[in-house]
Amino acid sequence: MNTTPRLVEVRRNALKQNDLLARALRDRFREAGVRVVSLVSSPGAGKTTLLEKTLSAARRWRVAAMVGDLATENDAARLARTGAPVKQIITGAVCHLDAAMIERALEGWNLDELDLLFIENVGNLVCPASYDLGEELRLVLLSVTEGEDKPLKYPTIFNTADVAVITKIDLAGAVEFDRDVARENIQRARPGMPIIELSAKTGEGMEAWLRFLQLRTAD
Ligand SMILES: Nc1nc2c(ncn2[C@@H]2O[C@H](COP(=O)(O)OP(=O)(O)OP(=O)(O)O)[C@@H](O)[C@H]2O)c(=O)[nH]1
Ligand SMILES: [Mg+2]
């Protein structure tokens, strides 16, 4: 007799299907020469603000962005002001993007005309961790106002990312942010993960971030 609870089984199958689709997407991106970077974080950690600045600065690349939210097209409207092609994905009650949503959102876009595609996930430190989107690089953002312990409390989202970005460092003093503790906690969740510190507001650290992006997407 199968004793696995039915919901667990359904979830496992859904994840497996997502993995297969994500793999197909990854092949498609590679064939078209598009580098895909996704961003995950808690709500309000600064994903859209970082993307606004990045899209505006990354003029040497042909860039586009997709952004997932439960509701509103606000983030897409903000990003579209940079002049880059942007699509909003409304997830309704779903707390993460999945590969099928990305595939659908790609309709009407010619990937051969893009160098770099950013995907902003729904603000959430739990659900997005389990869903591969076919991206090449996953960024996890941690803003200084969230507390240094988040990598310990939400290890999976940090463990499944490739780069950690500590955001809003202009506010670090005001909230007595302990950067050494934060960095140590990130390393505990994912040993060896590169960490970038920046403020999209003041521009501090933005050059280093853009250099990192260039290096990781150059070949
Ligand atoms: N001081 C400061 N504020 C920032 C910085 N980056 C973002 N913010 C502010 O933080 C708030 C949330 O920023 P968003 O970029 O919308 O955050 P988000 O992660 O896209 O939010 P969701 O998509 O809703 O999850 C806004 O009021 C931003 O102006 C920063 O570097 N410094
Ligand atoms: Mg946003």
mmCIF file of C-alpha atoms and ligand atoms in Angstrom:
data_model
loop_
_atom_site.group_PDB
_atom_site.id
_atom_site.type_symbol
_atom_site.label_atom_id
_atom_site.label_comp_id
_atom_site.label_asym_id
_atom_site.label_seq_id
_atom_site.Cartn_x
_atom_site.Cartn_y
_atom_site.Cartn_z
ATOM 1 C CA MET A 1 0.000 0.000 0.000
ATOM 2 C CA ASN A 2 1.261 3.455 -0.858
ATOM 3 C CA THR A 3 1.400 5.449 2.368
ATOM 4 C CA THR A 4 2.651 8.703 0.792
ATOM 5 C CA PRO A 5 0.082 11.420 1.452
ATOM 6 C CA ARG A 6 -1.661 12.298 -1.797
ATOM 7 C CA LEU A 7 -0.782 15.989 -1.636
ATOM 8 C CA VAL A 8 2.898 15.179 -1.244
ATOM 9 C CA GLU A 9 2.658 12.955 -4.298
ATOM 10 C CA VAL A 10 0.910 15.601 -6.401
ATOM 11 C CA ARG A 11 3.531 18.153 -5.392
ATOM 12 C CA ARG A 12 6.362 15.790 -6.272
ATOM 13 C CA ASN A 13 4.925 15.205 -9.731
ATOM 14 C CA ALA A 14 4.434 18.923 -10.284
ATOM 15 C CA LEU A 15 8.043 19.593 -9.340
ATOM 16 C CA LYS A 16 9.277 16.844 -11.630
ATOM 17 C CA GLN A 17 7.293 18.279 -14.528
ATOM 18 C CA ASN A 18 8.666 21.715 -13.745
ATOM 19 C CA ASP A 19 12.225 20.381 -13.791
ATOM 20 C CA LEU A 20 11.715 18.843 -17.225
ATOM 21 C CA LEU A 21 10.282 22.045 -18.637
ATOM 22 C CA ALA A 22 13.026 24.124 -17.003
ATOM 23 C CA ARG A 23 15.632 21.911 -18.624
ATOM 24 C CA ALA A 24 14.024 22.452 -22.034
ATOM 25 C CA LEU A 25 13.951 26.206 -21.407
ATOM 26 C CA ARG A 26 17.619 26.194 -20.404
ATOM 27 C CA ASP A 27 18.502 24.450 -23.702
ATOM 28 C CA ARG A 28 16.405 26.954 -25.621
ATOM 29 C CA PHE A 29 18.120 29.909 -23.918
ATOM 30 C CA ARG A 30 21.542 28.405 -24.569
ATOM 31 C CA GLU A 31 20.788 27.818 -28.257
ATOM 32 C CA ALA A 32 19.572 31.399 -28.660
ATOM 33 C CA GLY A 33 22.595 32.747 -26.759
ATOM 34 C CA VAL A 34 20.456 34.403 -24.080
ATOM 35 C CA ARG A 35 21.871 34.579 -20.558
ATOM 36 C CA VAL A 36 19.116 34.378 -17.986
ATOM 37 C CA VAL A 37 19.420 35.801 -14.479
ATOM 38 C CA SER A 38 16.671 35.438 -11.878
ATOM 39 C CA LEU A 39 16.133 37.359 -8.652
ATOM 40 C CA VAL A 40 14.516 36.037 -5.480
ATOM 41 C CA SER A 41 14.031 37.733 -2.118
ATOM 42 C CA SER A 42 11.486 38.607 0.522
ATOM 43 C CA PRO A 43 8.873 41.209 -0.521
ATOM 44 C CA GLY A 44 10.385 44.653 -0.819
ATOM 45 C CA ALA A 45 14.070 43.708 -0.581
ATOM 46 C CA GLY A 46 14.775 45.815 -3.659
ATOM 47 C CA LYS A 47 14.542 43.495 -6.667
ATOM 48 C CA THR A 48 12.735 45.924 -8.962
ATOM 49 C CA THR A 49 14.871 48.888 -7.899
ATOM 50 C CA LEU A 50 18.055 46.916 -8.636
ATOM 51 C CA LEU A 51 16.625 45.856 -11.993
ATOM 52 C CA GLU A 52 15.592 49.401 -12.898
ATOM 53 C CA LYS A 53 19.173 50.554 -12.359
ATOM 54 C CA THR A 54 20.661 47.490 -14.018
ATOM 55 C CA LEU A 55 18.491 47.708 -17.150
ATOM 56 C CA SER A 56 19.360 51.390 -17.510
ATOM 57 C CA ALA A 57 23.089 50.766 -17.060
ATOM 58 C CA ALA A 58 23.334 47.628 -19.171
ATOM 59 C CA ARG A 59 23.067 49.387 -22.508
ATOM 60 C CA ARG A 60 25.839 47.293 -24.022
ATOM 61 C CA TRP A 61 23.512 44.297 -23.906
ATOM 62 C CA ARG A 62 20.102 43.756 -25.472
ATOM 63 C CA VAL A 63 18.177 43.262 -22.243
ATOM 64 C CA ALA A 64 14.623 42.268 -21.320
ATOM 65 C CA ALA A 65 12.816 41.454 -18.106
ATOM 66 C CA MET A 66 9.914 39.417 -16.761
ATOM 67 C CA VAL A 67 8.440 40.080 -13.396
ATOM 68 C CA GLY A 68 6.142 37.946 -11.280
ATOM 69 C CA ASP A 69 3.667 39.265 -8.726
ATOM 70 C CA LEU A 70 0.452 37.964 -7.209
ATOM 71 C CA ALA A 71 -1.281 41.133 -8.366
ATOM 72 C CA THR A 72 -0.694 44.479 -10.126
ATOM 73 C CA GLU A 73 1.428 45.470 -13.101
ATOM 74 C CA ASN A 74 3.295 48.062 -11.055
ATOM 75 C CA ASP A 75 6.727 46.483 -11.316
ATOM 76 C CA ALA A 76 6.457 45.932 -15.078
ATOM 77 C CA ALA A 77 5.461 49.583 -15.486
ATOM 78 C CA ARG A 78 8.508 50.678 -13.465
ATOM 79 C CA LEU A 79 10.853 48.477 -15.474
ATOM 80 C CA ALA A 80 9.321 49.444 -18.838
ATOM 81 C CA ARG A 81 10.364 53.055 -18.208
ATOM 82 C CA THR A 82 13.946 51.956 -18.840
ATOM 83 C CA GLY A 83 12.948 51.257 -22.459
ATOM 84 C CA ALA A 84 13.622 47.514 -22.213
ATOM 85 C CA PRO A 85 10.975 44.970 -23.292
ATOM 86 C CA VAL A 86 9.147 43.851 -20.134
ATOM 87 C CA LYS A 87 6.418 41.342 -19.323
ATOM 88 C CA GLN A 88 4.415 41.125 -16.122
ATOM 89 C CA ILE A 89 3.367 37.660 -14.987
ATOM 90 C CA ILE A 90 0.379 37.760 -12.647
ATOM 91 C CA THR A 91 0.377 34.623 -10.510
ATOM 92 C CA GLY A 92 -2.928 35.166 -8.661
ATOM 93 C CA ALA A 93 -2.786 32.999 -5.566
ATOM 94 C CA VAL A 94 0.513 31.330 -6.474
ATOM 95 C CA CYS A 95 3.518 32.406 -4.413
ATOM 96 C CA HIS A 96 6.236 31.703 -7.008
ATOM 97 C CA LEU A 97 6.956 31.585 -10.735
ATOM 98 C CA ASP A 98 7.330 28.250 -12.479
ATOM 99 C CA ALA A 99 8.838 27.153 -15.782
ATOM 100 C CA ALA A 100 5.442 26.951 -17.538
ATOM 101 C CA MET A 101 4.738 30.603 -16.693
ATOM 102 C CA ILE A 102 8.105 31.601 -18.146
ATOM 103 C CA GLU A 103 7.477 29.576 -21.296
ATOM 104 C CA ARG A 104 4.093 31.256 -21.785
ATOM 105 C CA ALA A 105 5.522 34.706 -21.177
ATOM 106 C CA LEU A 106 8.178 34.109 -23.843
ATOM 107 C CA GLU A 107 5.491 33.929 -26.531
ATOM 108 C CA GLY A 108 5.905 36.779 -28.976
ATOM 109 C CA TRP A 109 9.542 37.430 -28.081
ATOM 110 C CA ASN A 110 12.350 36.533 -30.455
ATOM 111 C CA LEU A 111 15.093 35.194 -28.211
ATOM 112 C CA ASP A 112 17.674 35.712 -30.963
ATOM 113 C CA GLU A 113 17.248 39.437 -30.417
ATOM 114 C CA LEU A 114 18.232 39.255 -26.736
ATOM 115 C CA ASP A 115 21.506 38.928 -24.851
ATOM 116 C CA LEU A 116 20.288 39.049 -21.288
ATOM 117 C CA LEU A 117 16.936 38.242 -19.710
ATOM 118 C CA PHE A 118 16.149 39.056 -16.094
ATOM 119 C CA ILE A 119 13.367 37.275 -14.220
ATOM 120 C CA GLU A 120 12.116 38.868 -11.002
ATOM 121 C CA ASN A 121 10.337 36.237 -8.935
ATOM 122 C CA VAL A 122 7.427 36.835 -6.565
ATOM 123 C CA GLY A 123 8.661 38.297 -3.273
ATOM 124 C CA ASN A 124 8.837 35.243 -1.027
ATOM 125 C CA LEU A 125 11.628 33.425 0.777
ATOM 126 C CA VAL A 126 10.001 29.991 0.686
ATOM 127 C CA CYS A 127 8.050 28.980 -2.453
ATOM 128 C CA PRO A 128 10.442 30.116 -5.237
ATOM 129 C CA ALA A 129 13.255 27.949 -3.858
ATOM 130 C CA SER A 130 11.852 24.708 -5.291
ATOM 131 C CA TYR A 131 11.170 25.913 -8.828
ATOM 132 C CA ASP A 132 13.848 25.859 -11.496
ATOM 133 C CA LEU A 133 13.036 28.485 -14.144
ATOM 134 C CA GLY A 134 15.770 27.477 -16.588
ATOM 135 C CA GLU A 135 17.903 30.389 -15.455
ATOM 136 C CA GLU A 136 21.677 30.331 -15.546
ATOM 137 C CA LEU A 137 22.257 32.490 -12.508
ATOM 138 C CA ARG A 138 20.011 32.925 -9.485
ATOM 139 C CA LEU A 139 20.466 35.926 -7.224
ATOM 140 C CA VAL A 140 19.111 35.988 -3.704
ATOM 141 C CA LEU A 141 18.718 39.468 -2.249
ATOM 142 C CA LEU A 142 18.906 40.208 1.461
ATOM 143 C CA SER A 143 18.168 43.776 2.480
ATOM 144 C CA VAL A 144 19.831 45.176 5.593
ATOM 145 C CA THR A 145 16.427 45.925 7.130
ATOM 146 C CA GLU A 146 15.413 42.230 7.249
ATOM 147 C CA GLY A 147 17.900 41.112 9.889
ATOM 148 C CA GLU A 148 21.110 39.142 9.564
ATOM 149 C CA ASP A 149 19.476 35.840 10.546
ATOM 150 C CA LYS A 150 17.376 35.311 7.404
ATOM 151 C CA PRO A 151 19.862 32.948 5.712
ATOM 152 C CA LEU A 152 19.641 30.706 8.781
ATOM 153 C CA LYS A 153 15.843 30.824 8.928
ATOM 154 C CA TYR A 154 15.323 30.323 5.193
ATOM 155 C CA PRO A 155 18.338 28.197 4.239
ATOM 156 C CA THR A 156 16.819 26.609 1.115
ATOM 157 C CA ILE A 157 16.357 29.842 -0.789
ATOM 158 C CA PHE A 158 19.958 30.815 -0.019
ATOM 159 C CA ASN A 159 21.232 27.336 -0.736
ATOM 160 C CA THR A 160 19.606 27.223 -4.180
ATOM 161 C CA ALA A 161 20.999 30.605 -5.275
ATOM 162 C CA ASP A 162 24.339 31.292 -6.972
ATOM 163 C CA VAL A 163 25.005 34.811 -5.703
ATOM 164 C CA ALA A 164 23.849 36.742 -2.644
ATOM 165 C CA VAL A 165 23.251 40.473 -2.925
ATOM 166 C CA ILE A 166 23.017 42.483 0.265
ATOM 167 C CA THR A 167 20.829 45.459 -0.636
ATOM 168 C CA LYS A 168 20.030 48.900 0.844
ATOM 169 C CA ILE A 169 23.471 49.246 2.419
ATOM 170 C CA ASP A 170 22.802 52.990 2.638
ATOM 171 C CA LEU A 171 20.484 52.073 5.541
ATOM 172 C CA ALA A 172 22.948 49.735 7.291
ATOM 173 C CA GLY A 173 23.922 52.238 9.995
ATOM 174 C CA ALA A 174 20.334 53.199 10.817
ATOM 175 C CA VAL A 175 19.328 49.592 11.488
ATOM 176 C CA GLU A 176 22.660 48.586 13.061
ATOM 177 C CA PHE A 177 23.179 45.954 10.418
ATOM 178 C CA ASP A 178 26.049 43.620 11.302
ATOM 179 C CA ARG A 179 27.598 42.791 7.926
ATOM 180 C CA ASP A 180 30.063 40.249 9.280
ATOM 181 C CA VAL A 181 27.276 38.228 10.904
ATOM 182 C CA ALA A 182 25.139 38.470 7.756
ATOM 183 C CA ARG A 183 28.019 37.323 5.565
ATOM 184 C CA GLU A 184 28.809 34.461 7.915
ATOM 185 C CA ASN A 185 25.160 33.334 7.907
ATOM 186 C CA ILE A 186 25.048 33.415 4.111
ATOM 187 C CA GLN A 187 28.200 31.299 4.001
ATOM 188 C CA ARG A 188 26.662 28.847 6.446
ATOM 189 C CA ALA A 189 23.633 28.435 4.179
ATOM 190 C CA ARG A 190 25.781 28.131 1.052
ATOM 191 C CA PRO A 191 29.528 27.878 1.604
ATOM 192 C CA GLY A 192 31.560 29.749 -1.006
ATOM 193 C CA MET A 193 28.672 31.777 -2.420
ATOM 194 C CA PRO A 194 29.844 35.142 -3.794
ATOM 195 C CA ILE A 195 28.379 38.112 -1.910
ATOM 196 C CA ILE A 196 27.840 41.568 -3.378
ATOM 197 C CA GLU A 197 26.861 44.564 -1.241
ATOM 198 C CA LEU A 198 25.136 47.506 -2.851
ATOM 199 C CA SER A 199 22.678 50.339 -2.653
ATOM 200 C CA ALA A 200 20.582 50.822 -5.771
ATOM 201 C CA LYS A 201 19.565 54.196 -4.275
ATOM 202 C CA THR A 202 22.996 55.761 -3.828
ATOM 203 C CA GLY A 203 24.742 53.702 -6.497
ATOM 204 C CA GLU A 204 27.330 52.347 -4.054
ATOM 205 C CA GLY A 205 28.441 48.878 -5.157
ATOM 206 C CA MET A 206 26.591 49.108 -8.488
ATOM 207 C CA GLU A 207 29.777 49.168 -10.550
ATOM 208 C CA ALA A 208 31.040 46.019 -8.854
ATOM 209 C CA TRP A 209 27.682 44.339 -9.500
ATOM 210 C CA LEU A 210 27.724 45.267 -13.197
ATOM 211 C CA ARG A 211 31.313 44.048 -13.496
ATOM 212 C CA PHE A 212 30.323 40.758 -11.874
ATOM 213 C CA LEU A 213 27.389 40.438 -14.286
ATOM 214 C CA GLN A 214 29.635 41.131 -17.246
ATOM 215 C CA LEU A 215 32.160 38.521 -16.112
ATOM 216 C CA ARG A 216 29.501 35.872 -15.518
ATOM 217 C CA THR A 217 27.776 36.466 -18.840
ATOM 218 C CA ALA A 218 30.784 37.229 -21.048
ATOM 219 C CA ASP A 219 31.669 33.883 -22.683
HETATM 220 N N1 LIG B 1 17.162 53.168 1.067
HETATM 221 C C1 LIG B 1 17.035 52.298 0.062
HETATM 222 N N2 LIG B 1 15.804 51.917 -0.320
HETATM 223 C C2 LIG B 1 15.695 51.034 -1.326
HETATM 224 C C3 LIG B 1 16.814 50.496 -2.010
HETATM 225 N N3 LIG B 1 16.381 49.642 -2.944
HETATM 226 C C4 LIG B 1 15.037 49.646 -2.865
HETATM 227 N N4 LIG B 1 14.613 50.490 -1.902
HETATM 228 C C5 LIG B 1 13.229 50.792 -1.505
HETATM 229 O O1 LIG B 1 12.633 49.606 -0.991
HETATM 230 C C6 LIG B 1 11.263 49.537 -1.366
HETATM 231 C C7 LIG B 1 10.984 48.235 -2.101
HETATM 232 O O2 LIG B 1 11.752 48.210 -3.277
HETATM 233 P P1 LIG B 1 11.371 47.326 -4.541
HETATM 234 O O3 LIG B 1 12.460 47.481 -5.527
HETATM 235 O O4 LIG B 1 9.986 47.617 -4.982
HETATM 236 O O5 LIG B 1 11.410 45.864 -3.886
HETATM 237 P P2 LIG B 1 10.984 44.473 -4.536
HETATM 238 O O6 LIG B 1 11.882 43.450 -3.969
HETATM 239 O O7 LIG B 1 10.925 44.577 -6.003
HETATM 240 O O8 LIG B 1 9.503 44.302 -3.950
HETATM 241 P P3 LIG B 1 8.387 43.211 -4.380
HETATM 242 O O9 LIG B 1 8.452 43.064 -5.873
HETATM 243 O O10 LIG B 1 7.117 43.798 -3.915
HETATM 244 O O11 LIG B 1 8.768 41.950 -3.659
HETATM 245 C C8 LIG B 1 10.988 50.769 -2.220
HETATM 246 O O12 LIG B 1 10.438 51.777 -1.406
HETATM 247 C C9 LIG B 1 12.384 51.164 -2.705
HETATM 248 O O13 LIG B 1 12.487 52.544 -2.995
HETATM 249 C C10 LIG B 1 18.111 50.933 -1.591
HETATM 250 O O14 LIG B 1 19.149 50.542 -2.098
HETATM 251 N N5 LIG B 1 18.144 51.830 -0.558
HETATM 252 MG MG MG B 2 9.394 44.081 -7.320
#
